[in-house]
Coordinates of C-alpha atoms in Angstrom, one line a residue:
X445 CA 137.9 -21.1 -99.3
X446 CA 137.6 -20.8 -95.8
X447 CA 136.1 -18.3 -93.0
X448 CA 136.5 -17.9 -89.5
X449 CA 133.5 -17.7 -87.0
X450 CA 133.8 -18.1 -83.1
X451 CA 137.6 -19.1 -83.6
X452 CA 136.2 -22.2 -85.8
X453 CA 137.6 -22.7 -89.4
X454 CA 134.6 -23.1 -91.7
X455 CA 135.4 -24.9 -95.2
X456 CA 132.9 -23.6 -97.9
X457 CA 135.0 -24.7 -100.6
X458 CA 137.5 -27.3 -100.3
X459 CA 139.4 -27.4 -103.8
X460 CA 136.9 -26.6 -106.7
X461 CA 137.8 -26.6 -110.4
X462 CA 135.5 -25.4 -112.9
X463 CA 136.1 -24.2 -116.2
X464 CA 133.0 -22.0 -118.4
X465 CA 133.8 -21.7 -121.7
X466 CA 132.0 -18.8 -124.0
X467 CA 128.4 -19.4 -124.9
X468 CA 128.1 -21.6 -122.4
X469 CA 125.3 -22.3 -119.5
X470 CA 126.3 -24.8 -116.7
X471 CA 123.6 -25.6 -114.1
X472 CA 125.5 -25.4 -110.3
X473 CA 123.4 -27.7 -107.8
X474 CA 123.4 -29.3 -104.6
X475 CA 121.6 -28.8 -101.3
X476 CA 121.7 -25.6 -99.2
X477 CA 125.8 -25.4 -97.6
X478 CA 127.1 -26.9 -101.0
X479 CA 128.8 -24.2 -101.3
X480 CA 127.3 -23.2 -105.0
X481 CA 126.4 -19.4 -103.9
X482 CA 130.0 -18.8 -102.3
X483 CA 131.5 -20.2 -105.6
X484 CA 129.1 -17.8 -107.1
X485 CA 130.5 -15.2 -105.2
X486 CA 133.7 -15.5 -105.6
X487 CA 133.5 -15.3 -109.4
X488 CA 132.0 -11.7 -109.0
X489 CA 134.6 -10.8 -106.3
X490 CA 132.1 -10.2 -104.1
X491 CA 133.5 -12.3 -101.1
X492 CA 134.0 -10.8 -97.7
X493 CA 137.2 -9.8 -96.4
X494 CA 137.5 -12.1 -93.5
X495 CA 137.5 -15.2 -96.5
X496 CA 140.7 -17.0 -97.1
X497 CA 141.3 -18.3 -100.9
X498 CA 143.3 -20.5 -102.2
X499 CA 143.3 -21.1 -106.0
X500 CA 142.5 -18.7 -108.6
X501 CA 139.5 -17.4 -109.8
X502 CA 140.2 -16.0 -113.7
X503 CA 137.4 -13.8 -115.4
X504 CA 138.6 -12.4 -118.6
X505 CA 142.1 -13.2 -118.2
X506 CA 142.0 -11.6 -114.3
X507 CA 142.5 -12.9 -111.2
X508 CA 139.2 -11.6 -109.7
X509 CA 139.9 -12.7 -106.3
X510 CA 143.8 -11.1 -105.7
X511 CA 142.6 -7.9 -108.4
X512 CA 142.2 -4.7 -106.6
X513 CA 138.5 -3.2 -106.1
X514 CA 138.9 -0.9 -108.9
X515 CA 139.8 -3.5 -111.1
X516 CA 136.9 -5.5 -109.7
X517 CA 134.5 -3.1 -110.3
X518 CA 135.5 -2.5 -113.9
X519 CA 135.4 -6.7 -114.2
X520 CA 131.6 -6.1 -113.1
X521 CA 130.6 -3.5 -115.4
X522 CA 132.1 -5.0 -118.4
X523 CA 132.5 -8.4 -117.7
X524 CA 130.1 -9.9 -115.4
X525 CA 126.2 -9.9 -114.7
X526 CA 124.2 -11.0 -111.7
X527 CA 121.0 -12.3 -111.0
X528 CA 120.1 -13.0 -107.2
X529 CA 117.1 -15.2 -106.0
X530 CA 115.4 -12.1 -104.3
X531 CA 115.4 -9.5 -106.9
X532 CA 113.8 -6.6 -103.9
X533 CA 117.7 -7.2 -102.2
X534 CA 119.2 -5.7 -105.1
X535 CA 116.9 -3.5 -106.7
X536 CA 117.0 0.1 -104.8
X537 CA 113.2 1.0 -103.3
X538 CA 113.7 4.1 -103.8
X539 CA 114.6 4.8 -107.1
X540 CA 112.5 3.7 -110.3
X541 CA 113.2 1.2 -112.5
X542 CA 114.0 3.4 -115.7
X543 CA 116.7 4.8 -113.3
X544 CA 118.1 1.8 -112.2
X545 CA 118.9 0.4 -115.4
X546 CA 119.8 3.7 -117.2
X547 CA 122.8 3.7 -114.8
X548 CA 124.2 0.8 -116.5
X549 CA 122.4 1.2 -120.0
X550 CA 123.3 4.7 -120.2
X551 CA 121.0 5.9 -122.3
X552 CA 116.8 5.7 -122.4
X553 CA 116.5 4.4 -125.5
X554 CA 119.1 1.8 -124.7
X555 CA 117.1 1.4 -121.3
X556 CA 114.2 0.2 -123.5
X557 CA 115.6 -1.9 -126.0
X558 CA 116.8 -4.0 -122.7
X559 CA 113.1 -3.7 -121.0
X560 CA 111.7 -5.2 -124.4
X561 CA 114.3 -7.8 -124.8
X562 CA 113.4 -9.4 -121.6
X563 CA 109.9 -9.2 -122.4
X564 CA 108.4 -6.1 -120.0
X565 CA 105.8 -5.2 -121.7
X566 CA 104.9 -1.1 -121.7
X567 CA 108.8 -0.1 -121.2
X568 CA 107.7 3.4 -121.4
X569 CA 105.3 3.1 -119.0
X570 CA 107.4 0.8 -116.4
X571 CA 110.2 3.5 -116.6
X572 CA 108.3 5.3 -113.5
X573 CA 107.4 2.1 -112.0
X574 CA 108.9 1.6 -108.5
X575 CA 110.3 -2.0 -107.5
X576 CA 107.8 -2.5 -105.2
X577 CA 105.0 -1.9 -108.3
X578 CA 106.1 -4.6 -110.2
X579 CA 105.4 -8.8 -109.8
X580 CA 108.0 -11.2 -108.7
X581 CA 108.6 -11.7 -112.4
X582 CA 108.5 -8.5 -113.9
X583 CA 111.2 -7.6 -111.0
X584 CA 113.7 -10.5 -112.0
X585 CA 113.3 -9.6 -115.7
X586 CA 114.4 -5.8 -114.3
X587 CA 117.3 -8.1 -113.0
X588 CA 117.9 -9.4 -116.0
X589 CA 117.9 -6.3 -118.0
X590 CA 120.5 -4.9 -115.7
X591 CA 122.7 -7.7 -116.1
X592 CA 122.7 -7.2 -120.1
X593 CA 123.2 -4.1 -120.0
X594 CA 127.0 -4.5 -119.8
X595 CA 126.9 -7.2 -122.6
X596 CA 128.6 -9.3 -119.8
X597 CA 130.5 -12.3 -120.9
X598 CA 129.5 -14.3 -118.2
X599 CA 125.9 -14.1 -115.8
X600 CA 125.9 -15.7 -112.7
X601 CA 122.1 -16.5 -111.3
X602 CA 121.9 -17.4 -108.0
X603 CA 118.9 -19.2 -107.8
X604 CA 116.9 -16.8 -109.6
X605 CA 113.5 -18.7 -110.2
X606 CA 113.4 -20.2 -106.5
X607 CA 110.2 -17.9 -105.4
X608 CA 108.6 -18.0 -108.9
X609 CA 105.3 -19.7 -109.7
X610 CA 105.9 -22.3 -112.7
X611 CA 104.9 -20.3 -115.4
X612 CA 107.1 -17.1 -114.6
X613 CA 109.6 -19.6 -114.0
X614 CA 109.5 -21.1 -117.4
X615 CA 109.3 -17.4 -119.0
X616 CA 113.0 -16.6 -116.7
X617 CA 114.5 -20.0 -118.1
X618 CA 113.6 -19.0 -122.2
X619 CA 114.8 -15.7 -121.4
X620 CA 118.4 -17.4 -120.3
X621 CA 118.1 -19.5 -123.7
X622 CA 117.5 -16.9 -125.0
X623 CA 120.4 -14.0 -123.7
X624 CA 122.9 -16.9 -124.5
X625 CA 121.9 -17.9 -128.2
X626 CA 121.3 -13.5 -128.7
X627 CA 124.0 -12.0 -126.8
X628 CA 126.5 -15.2 -126.4
X629 CA 127.4 -14.8 -122.8
X630 CA 128.1 -17.6 -120.9
X631 CA 125.8 -18.4 -117.5
X632 CA 126.2 -20.1 -114.3
X633 CA 122.8 -21.1 -113.1
X634 CA 123.0 -21.7 -109.8
X635 CA 119.7 -23.9 -108.6
X636 CA 118.7 -26.8 -106.4
X637 CA 116.2 -27.9 -108.9
X638 CA 117.7 -30.7 -111.3
X639 CA 114.6 -30.1 -113.6
X640 CA 115.5 -26.2 -114.0
X641 CA 118.9 -27.1 -114.7
X642 CA 118.1 -30.2 -117.0
X643 CA 116.0 -27.2 -118.5
X644 CA 118.5 -25.0 -119.9
X645 CA 122.1 -26.1 -118.9
X646 CA 124.7 -28.1 -121.4
X647 CA 126.6 -29.2 -118.4
X648 CA 126.2 -29.9 -114.6
X649 CA 128.4 -29.7 -111.7
X650 CA 126.8 -31.2 -108.5
X651 CA 128.7 -29.7 -105.7
X652 CA 128.6 -31.3 -101.8
X653 CA 130.3 -30.3 -99.2
X654 CA 132.2 -27.9 -101.0
X655 CA 133.6 -30.2 -103.6
X656 CA 132.9 -31.7 -106.7
X657 CA 130.8 -34.5 -106.4
X658 CA 130.3 -34.6 -110.6
X659 CA 130.3 -33.1 -113.4
X660 CA 129.4 -33.3 -117.3
X661 CA 126.6 -33.2 -120.1
X662 CA 123.2 -32.9 -118.6
X663 CA 121.5 -35.8 -120.3
X664 CA 124.4 -38.5 -120.0
X665 CA 124.7 -37.6 -116.3
X666 CA 121.1 -37.5 -115.1
X667 CA 120.6 -40.8 -116.7
X668 CA 123.5 -42.9 -115.5
X669 CA 124.9 -40.6 -112.3
X670 CA 128.1 -41.6 -111.2
X671 CA 128.0 -40.3 -108.0
X672 CA 125.7 -41.6 -105.3
X673 CA 125.1 -37.8 -104.1
X674 CA 123.6 -37.4 -108.2
X675 CA 122.0 -40.5 -107.5
X676 CA 120.5 -39.4 -104.5
X677 CA 119.3 -36.2 -105.5
X678 CA 117.6 -37.5 -108.6
X679 CA 116.1 -39.9 -106.6
X680 CA 114.7 -37.7 -103.9
X681 CA 113.2 -35.1 -106.1
X682 CA 109.6 -34.2 -106.6
X683 CA 107.9 -35.6 -109.9
X684 CA 104.6 -35.5 -111.1
X685 CA 104.8 -38.9 -111.7
X686 CA 105.7 -40.3 -108.4
X687 CA 103.3 -43.2 -106.7
X688 CA 101.0 -40.9 -104.4
X689 CA 100.6 -44.2 -101.7
X690 CA 104.2 -44.2 -101.1
X691 CA 106.5 -41.6 -99.2
X692 CA 109.4 -39.8 -100.9
X693 CA 112.9 -41.2 -100.1
X694 CA 114.9 -38.5 -99.1
X695 CA 118.6 -38.9 -98.5
X696 CA 119.2 -40.0 -94.7
X697 CA 121.1 -37.8 -91.9
X698 CA 123.1 -34.4 -92.4
X699 CA 125.1 -33.0 -95.2
X700 CA 128.9 -32.2 -93.9
X701 CA 130.0 -29.5 -91.6
X702 CA 131.6 -26.9 -92.9
X703 CA 134.1 -26.9 -89.1
X704 CA 135.0 -31.0 -90.3
X705 CA 137.0 -31.6 -92.6
X706 CA 136.8 -35.7 -93.2
X707 CA 140.1 -37.7 -94.8
X708 CA 137.6 -39.6 -96.9
X709 CA 134.6 -38.8 -99.1
X710 CA 132.2 -36.0 -98.1
X711 CA 129.2 -38.0 -98.3
X712 CA 130.6 -41.7 -97.0
X713 CA 128.4 -40.9 -93.4
X714 CA 125.3 -40.7 -95.7
X715 CA 125.9 -43.1 -98.3
X716 CA 124.6 -47.0 -98.5
X717 CA 127.2 -48.0 -100.4
X718 CA 130.3 -46.5 -99.0
X719 CA 132.9 -49.0 -97.7
X720 CA 135.7 -48.9 -95.2
X721 CA 137.8 -47.4 -97.9
X722 CA 135.7 -44.2 -98.6
X723 CA 135.8 -43.3 -94.9
X724 CA 140.0 -43.4 -95.4
X725 CA 140.7 -42.1 -98.5
X726 CA 139.2 -39.0 -100.4
X727 CA 138.4 -40.4 -104.3
X728 CA 139.2 -38.1 -107.0
X729 CA 137.4 -37.0 -110.4
X730 CA 137.4 -40.0 -112.7
X731 CA 135.8 -40.8 -116.0
X732 CA 132.5 -42.6 -115.5
X733 CA 132.3 -45.2 -118.3
X734 CA 129.0 -45.4 -119.0
X735 CA 128.2 -41.3 -120.0
X736 CA 131.9 -40.1 -120.3
X737 CA 132.0 -37.0 -117.2
X738 CA 133.7 -36.9 -114.1
X739 CA 132.6 -38.4 -110.5
X740 CA 134.4 -38.4 -107.6
X741 CA 133.5 -41.8 -106.2
X742 CA 135.4 -45.0 -105.7
X743 CA 133.0 -47.1 -107.3
X744 CA 130.6 -45.2 -109.9
X745 CA 128.1 -46.6 -107.7
X746 CA 125.6 -43.7 -108.4
X747 CA 123.1 -45.8 -110.0
X748 CA 123.0 -48.6 -107.4
X749 CA 122.2 -46.5 -104.6
X750 CA 119.4 -44.6 -106.5
X751 CA 117.7 -48.3 -106.7
X752 CA 118.6 -48.7 -103.0
X753 CA 116.7 -45.4 -101.7
X754 CA 113.6 -46.4 -104.4
X755 CA 112.8 -49.3 -102.3
X756 CA 113.3 -48.0 -99.1
X757 CA 110.4 -45.4 -99.4
X758 CA 107.3 -46.5 -97.0
X759 CA 104.1 -47.0 -97.9
X760 CA 101.6 -44.4 -95.9
X761 CA 99.0 -45.2 -93.5
X762 CA 95.3 -44.8 -94.6
X763 CA 93.8 -41.1 -94.8
X764 CA 90.4 -41.0 -95.0
X765 CA 88.7 -37.6 -94.5
X766 CA 85.4 -37.4 -92.7
X767 CA 82.4 -34.8 -92.6
X768 CA 81.9 -33.1 -88.9
X769 CA 83.6 -31.0 -86.5
X770 CA 87.0 -29.4 -87.0
X771 CA 86.6 -28.7 -90.9
X772 CA 85.9 -25.0 -92.4
X773 CA 83.2 -23.7 -94.0
X774 CA 84.0 -20.8 -96.8
X775 CA 80.9 -18.9 -98.7
X776 CA 81.3 -16.1 -100.9
X777 CA 84.0 -14.4 -99.7
X778 CA 85.5 -12.1 -101.4
X779 CA 88.2 -9.7 -100.2
X780 CA 88.6 -6.3 -102.4
X781 CA 91.8 -3.9 -101.6
X782 CA 91.5 -0.2 -102.4
X783 CA 93.3 1.4 -105.0
X784 CA 95.7 4.3 -104.3
X785 CA 94.8 7.8 -104.7
X786 CA 97.0 10.6 -105.3
X787 CA 100.4 10.9 -108.1
X788 CA 100.1 7.4 -108.2
X789 CA 96.2 6.8 -108.1
X790 CA 95.4 3.1 -109.4
X791 CA 92.3 0.9 -109.4
X792 CA 90.6 -1.5 -106.9
X793 CA 91.9 -4.7 -106.8
X794 CA 89.6 -7.9 -106.1
X795 CA 92.1 -10.3 -104.7
X796 CA 88.9 -13.0 -104.0
X797 CA 85.9 -13.0 -105.9
X798 CA 83.0 -15.1 -104.5
X799 CA 84.9 -18.3 -103.2
X800 CA 83.4 -21.1 -101.7
X801 CA 85.3 -24.0 -100.1
X802 CA 84.9 -26.7 -98.3
X803 CA 87.4 -28.7 -95.8
X804 CA 86.2 -32.1 -94.2
X805 CA 88.1 -32.6 -90.6
X806 CA 91.0 -34.6 -91.5
X807 CA 91.3 -33.5 -95.5
X808 CA 94.5 -32.2 -96.9
X809 CA 93.4 -29.4 -99.6
X810 CA 96.5 -28.0 -101.7
X811 CA 95.8 -24.9 -103.7
X812 CA 97.7 -24.0 -106.5
X813 CA 97.7 -20.8 -109.5
X814 CA 100.5 -18.5 -110.4
X815 CA 101.1 -15.5 -108.4
X816 CA 98.5 -13.5 -107.6
X817 CA 95.7 -15.8 -107.8
X818 CA 94.4 -15.1 -104.2
X819 CA 96.0 -18.0 -103.1
X820 CA 97.4 -16.7 -100.1
X821 CA 94.8 -14.1 -99.3
X822 CA 92.7 -17.0 -99.0
X823 CA 94.5 -18.7 -96.6
X824 CA 95.1 -15.0 -94.5
X825 CA 91.0 -14.6 -94.4
X826 CA 91.1 -18.3 -92.4
X827 CA 94.0 -17.4 -90.3
X828 CA 92.3 -13.9 -89.1
X829 CA 95.1 -12.2 -90.9
X830 CA 92.8 -10.5 -92.7
X831 CA 89.6 -8.9 -92.9
X832 CA 87.3 -10.3 -96.1
X833 CA 85.3 -7.7 -97.7
X834 CA 82.4 -10.1 -98.0
X835 CA 81.2 -13.3 -97.2
X836 CA 81.7 -15.9 -94.3
X837 CA 84.6 -18.2 -92.5
X838 CA 83.1 -20.9 -90.4
X839 CA 85.7 -23.0 -88.2
X840 CA 84.3 -26.0 -86.5
X841 CA 85.8 -28.1 -83.8
X842 CA 86.7 -27.0 -80.8
X843 CA 87.2 -23.3 -81.6
X844 CA 91.0 -23.9 -81.9
X845 CA 92.3 -21.2 -84.1
X846 CA 93.8 -22.7 -87.5
X847 CA 98.1 -22.7 -87.3
X848 CA 99.7 -20.7 -90.1
X849 CA 103.4 -22.1 -91.4
X850 CA 104.8 -19.4 -93.6
X851 CA 107.3 -19.3 -96.9
X852 CA 109.9 -17.3 -95.0
X853 CA 110.1 -20.0 -91.5
X854 CA 112.8 -17.6 -90.4
X855 CA 110.8 -14.2 -90.6
X856 CA 108.0 -15.8 -88.9
X857 CA 109.9 -16.4 -85.4
X858 CA 111.1 -13.3 -83.1
X859 CA 114.9 -13.1 -83.8
X860 CA 115.7 -12.3 -79.7
X861 CA 113.9 -15.5 -78.6
X862 CA 115.0 -19.2 -78.6
X863 CA 113.3 -21.6 -80.4
X864 CA 112.0 -23.1 -77.5
X865 CA 110.5 -19.9 -75.8
X866 CA 108.4 -19.7 -78.2
X867 CA 107.3 -23.4 -78.1
X868 CA 106.7 -22.6 -74.5
X869 CA 104.8 -19.7 -75.2
X870 CA 102.4 -21.7 -76.9
X871 CA 101.9 -24.2 -74.3
X872 CA 101.8 -21.9 -71.1
X873 CA 98.4 -22.8 -69.8
X874 CA 99.7 -25.9 -69.2
X875 CA 101.3 -27.3 -65.6
X876 CA 104.8 -27.1 -65.8
X877 CA 106.2 -30.6 -65.8
X878 CA 103.5 -31.0 -68.9
X879 CA 105.5 -28.0 -71.0
X880 CA 109.1 -29.2 -70.6
X881 CA 107.3 -33.1 -71.6
X882 CA 105.3 -31.2 -74.8
X883 CA 108.3 -29.7 -76.5
X884 CA 110.5 -32.4 -76.0
X885 CA 108.1 -35.0 -77.8
X886 CA 107.5 -32.2 -80.3
X887 CA 111.0 -31.8 -81.2
X888 CA 111.5 -35.1 -81.3
X889 CA 108.6 -35.7 -83.7
X890 CA 110.3 -33.6 -85.6
X891 CA 113.6 -35.1 -85.8
X892 CA 114.7 -31.7 -84.7
X893 CA 118.1 -32.5 -81.8
X894 CA 117.1 -30.9 -77.8
X895 CA 119.9 -28.4 -78.6
X896 CA 117.8 -26.6 -80.9
X897 CA 115.7 -25.5 -78.5
X898 CA 118.7 -23.4 -76.9
X899 CA 118.9 -22.3 -80.3
X900 CA 117.8 -18.8 -82.3
X901 CA 116.2 -19.0 -85.4
X902 CA 119.1 -17.4 -87.4
X903 CA 121.4 -19.8 -86.2
X904 CA 119.3 -23.1 -87.6
X905 CA 119.5 -24.6 -91.0
X906 CA 116.9 -23.9 -94.0
X907 CA 115.4 -27.3 -93.3
X908 CA 115.7 -27.1 -89.2
X909 CA 113.5 -23.3 -89.7
X910 CA 111.0 -24.9 -91.5
X911 CA 110.7 -28.3 -89.0
X912 CA 110.9 -25.5 -86.3
X913 CA 108.6 -23.6 -87.6
X914 CA 105.9 -26.9 -88.1
X915 CA 106.9 -27.6 -84.0
X916 CA 105.6 -24.8 -83.1
X917 CA 102.2 -24.9 -85.1
X918 CA 101.4 -28.5 -84.3
X919 CA 102.8 -28.7 -80.1
X920 CA 99.2 -28.1 -80.1
X921 CA 97.2 -30.1 -82.5
X922 CA 95.6 -27.6 -85.1
X923 CA 92.1 -28.8 -86.2
X924 CA 93.6 -27.1 -89.4
X925 CA 97.1 -25.7 -90.4
X926 CA 97.5 -23.7 -93.5
X927 CA 100.7 -24.0 -95.1
X928 CA 101.8 -20.9 -97.4
X929 CA 104.7 -22.3 -100.1
X930 CA 106.4 -24.2 -97.2
X931 CA 109.0 -25.7 -99.3
X932 CA 109.0 -23.1 -102.1
X933 CA 113.0 -22.4 -101.1
X934 CA 114.0 -25.4 -99.9
X935 CA 116.4 -27.6 -102.0
X936 CA 115.2 -31.0 -103.3
X937 CA 115.8 -33.4 -100.6
X938 CA 114.7 -31.4 -97.9
X939 CA 111.6 -30.5 -99.6
X940 CA 111.1 -34.0 -99.5
X941 CA 111.8 -34.7 -96.1
X942 CA 108.9 -32.0 -95.2
X943 CA 106.4 -33.2 -97.4
X944 CA 106.9 -36.2 -95.9
X945 CA 106.5 -34.7 -92.2
X946 CA 103.3 -33.2 -93.2
X947 CA 102.1 -36.2 -94.6
X948 CA 103.0 -38.0 -91.3
X949 CA 102.0 -35.4 -88.6
X950 CA 98.7 -35.4 -90.4
X951 CA 98.1 -38.8 -90.3
X952 CA 99.3 -39.2 -86.6
X953 CA 97.6 -35.9 -85.0
X954 CA 94.4 -36.1 -87.4
X955 CA 94.4 -32.6 -88.6
X956 CA 93.2 -30.7 -91.3
X957 CA 95.6 -29.1 -94.0
X958 CA 95.4 -26.2 -96.4
X959 CA 98.4 -26.3 -98.5
X960 CA 99.2 -23.5 -100.9
X961 CA 101.9 -24.1 -103.6
X962 CA 103.0 -23.2 -107.4
X963 CA 104.5 -26.6 -107.1
X964 CA 101.7 -28.8 -108.9
X965 CA 104.2 -32.2 -108.0
X966 CA 104.3 -31.5 -104.3
X967 CA 100.2 -30.6 -104.2
X968 CA 99.7 -33.6 -106.0
X969 CA 101.5 -35.6 -103.3
X970 CA 100.1 -34.2 -100.5
X971 CA 96.4 -33.2 -101.1
X972 CA 93.3 -35.2 -101.0
X973 CA 92.1 -32.5 -103.4
X974 CA 93.5 -29.8 -105.6
X975 CA 91.8 -26.5 -105.8
X976 CA 93.7 -24.1 -108.8
X977 CA 92.8 -20.1 -108.7
X978 CA 93.0 -17.6 -111.1
X979 CA 92.0 -14.0 -111.0
X980 CA 90.7 -14.9 -107.1
X981 CA 88.3 -17.5 -108.3
X982 CA 88.5 -20.8 -108.2
X983 CA 88.4 -22.6 -111.7
X984 CA 89.0 -26.3 -111.3
X985 CA 88.7 -28.9 -108.3
X986 CA 89.3 -32.2 -107.8
X987 CA 91.3 -35.5 -106.7
X988 CA 94.7 -34.8 -107.9
X989 CA 95.1 -37.4 -110.6
X990 CA 92.1 -36.2 -112.3
X991 CA 93.4 -32.4 -112.0
X992 CA 97.1 -33.5 -113.0
X993 CA 96.5 -36.4 -115.6
X994 CA 93.0 -34.9 -117.1
X995 CA 92.7 -31.2 -116.5
X996 CA 89.5 -30.1 -117.5
X997 CA 90.1 -26.0 -117.7
X998 CA 92.6 -24.3 -120.3
X999 CA 94.3 -22.5 -117.0
X1000 CA 95.6 -25.5 -115.6
X1001 CA 96.3 -27.0 -118.5
X1002 CA 98.6 -23.8 -118.9
X1003 CA 100.2 -24.6 -115.3
X1004 CA 100.9 -27.9 -116.2
X1005 CA 102.4 -27.8 -120.0
X1006 CA 104.8 -25.0 -117.3
X1007 CA 106.4 -27.8 -115.0
X1008 CA 110.2 -27.8 -115.7
X1009 CA 110.6 -31.6 -115.5
X1010 CA 114.1 -33.8 -116.3
X1011 CA 112.8 -35.8 -119.1
X1012 CA 115.6 -37.9 -119.4
X1013 CA 115.1 -40.1 -116.1
X1014 CA 114.1 -43.6 -116.5

């Protein structure tokens, strides 16, 4: 699968073979840019006309890549279903939920049956809701209902749980199993989360640089990876049981560029076990004796690489929070959003209810909880982006406003300005010579090449965007950094890289941090203290190991029980 851009060929897929049996769930994993989404779109017949396709994609006996558009539409209606990462981009914001499901289901009775099947309560009432009136979890369930309505033989689910909190994620994964068990459909689950894949999948397929690196039954592959890339993904994932004294192991280097076509193994430049043979000759998929799957590695050196990566993760330096100026004091903070009037009357909503919080200078606080618990509202009030209804927020230090890093780094940049222009804006008060030094220093500190300063944010990868957002936030070191779900959309290695960066920056620059996340494993690794919120209130707080290992509140216990884990790991 090749695309052309600016006169260059971009190789999105480089000869992928994959067969999905009826009633089978296949987890498709790999870093951003590995080709997962392109493979899913090719199965749906949704590739752009500019794509040059070699090979075949057979769905229900028809090569969908060469079928006519009427035949593709027929297949998508009768044999295929799709669930995408962001349901708001798939659902029509101007149409009520009932009408959107009805277009595929054909009758109101079938709509109600489907809404009940995917676990949406009050189906009759929900028929008149618009997408924006539903939570993220309910919107994703509506997409599942639409996907099921055509009684598909194959459902393509592209990162369907990435932006969901752990409890809703667990519910959606349970729905996938039910879809397979009750309706017999096959599912291709595209995800960057190995724990999510291992929770529901029968087989796992690992993509790297547009090629299948490894494929096989989930448990054997994750227990005994044959490809170094699979082993590296396993080692760099964020685990609840990880040693907090160590930085997270990460995959060195950058993923293979789609504009290149290496003669040897795509992973060789990043593989610590690579030999001249790996650089000169591309390996074929061969059987891994230890587990019976297939891996494209000359030496099946996965387990050796996993042990090597684990050894190179360095210890953190000391981090001792100190009282005094530079922190933040929150007292009896409440935020009430007024209800709507008119045809769709609603009651006022209390996002925060008399919250008290102290963050010492240099301290890292992680705030966890489900969507709607008040986490982001708390950050926005501290950042000065949301006025409180009552209560107070007192900032210590030199009066420097906290800096915020948002979940979607790309949307927080002005699209027509370069990254360098954004950075220079933050240091415009300094002498001209100092401005250039400061920009070069912060790019180097965050591992970004100098040319990133000349790029616009839409030209950067996901990991580069998040690091550019961090650079803008810390080019003038703040007293307090506010991070709102900064790793939720990143793959395992990139997420580990960003967490390591946050830990190192906090220790080097001495700022405090409030880290909002629905990922308890990430919260445990970055925090000196964990705060658990629900219903706008703090229900538990304490040292990370106490909260994770000995939770006292039933809500915290429920959150921990919902965290997906790769139970087969050593």
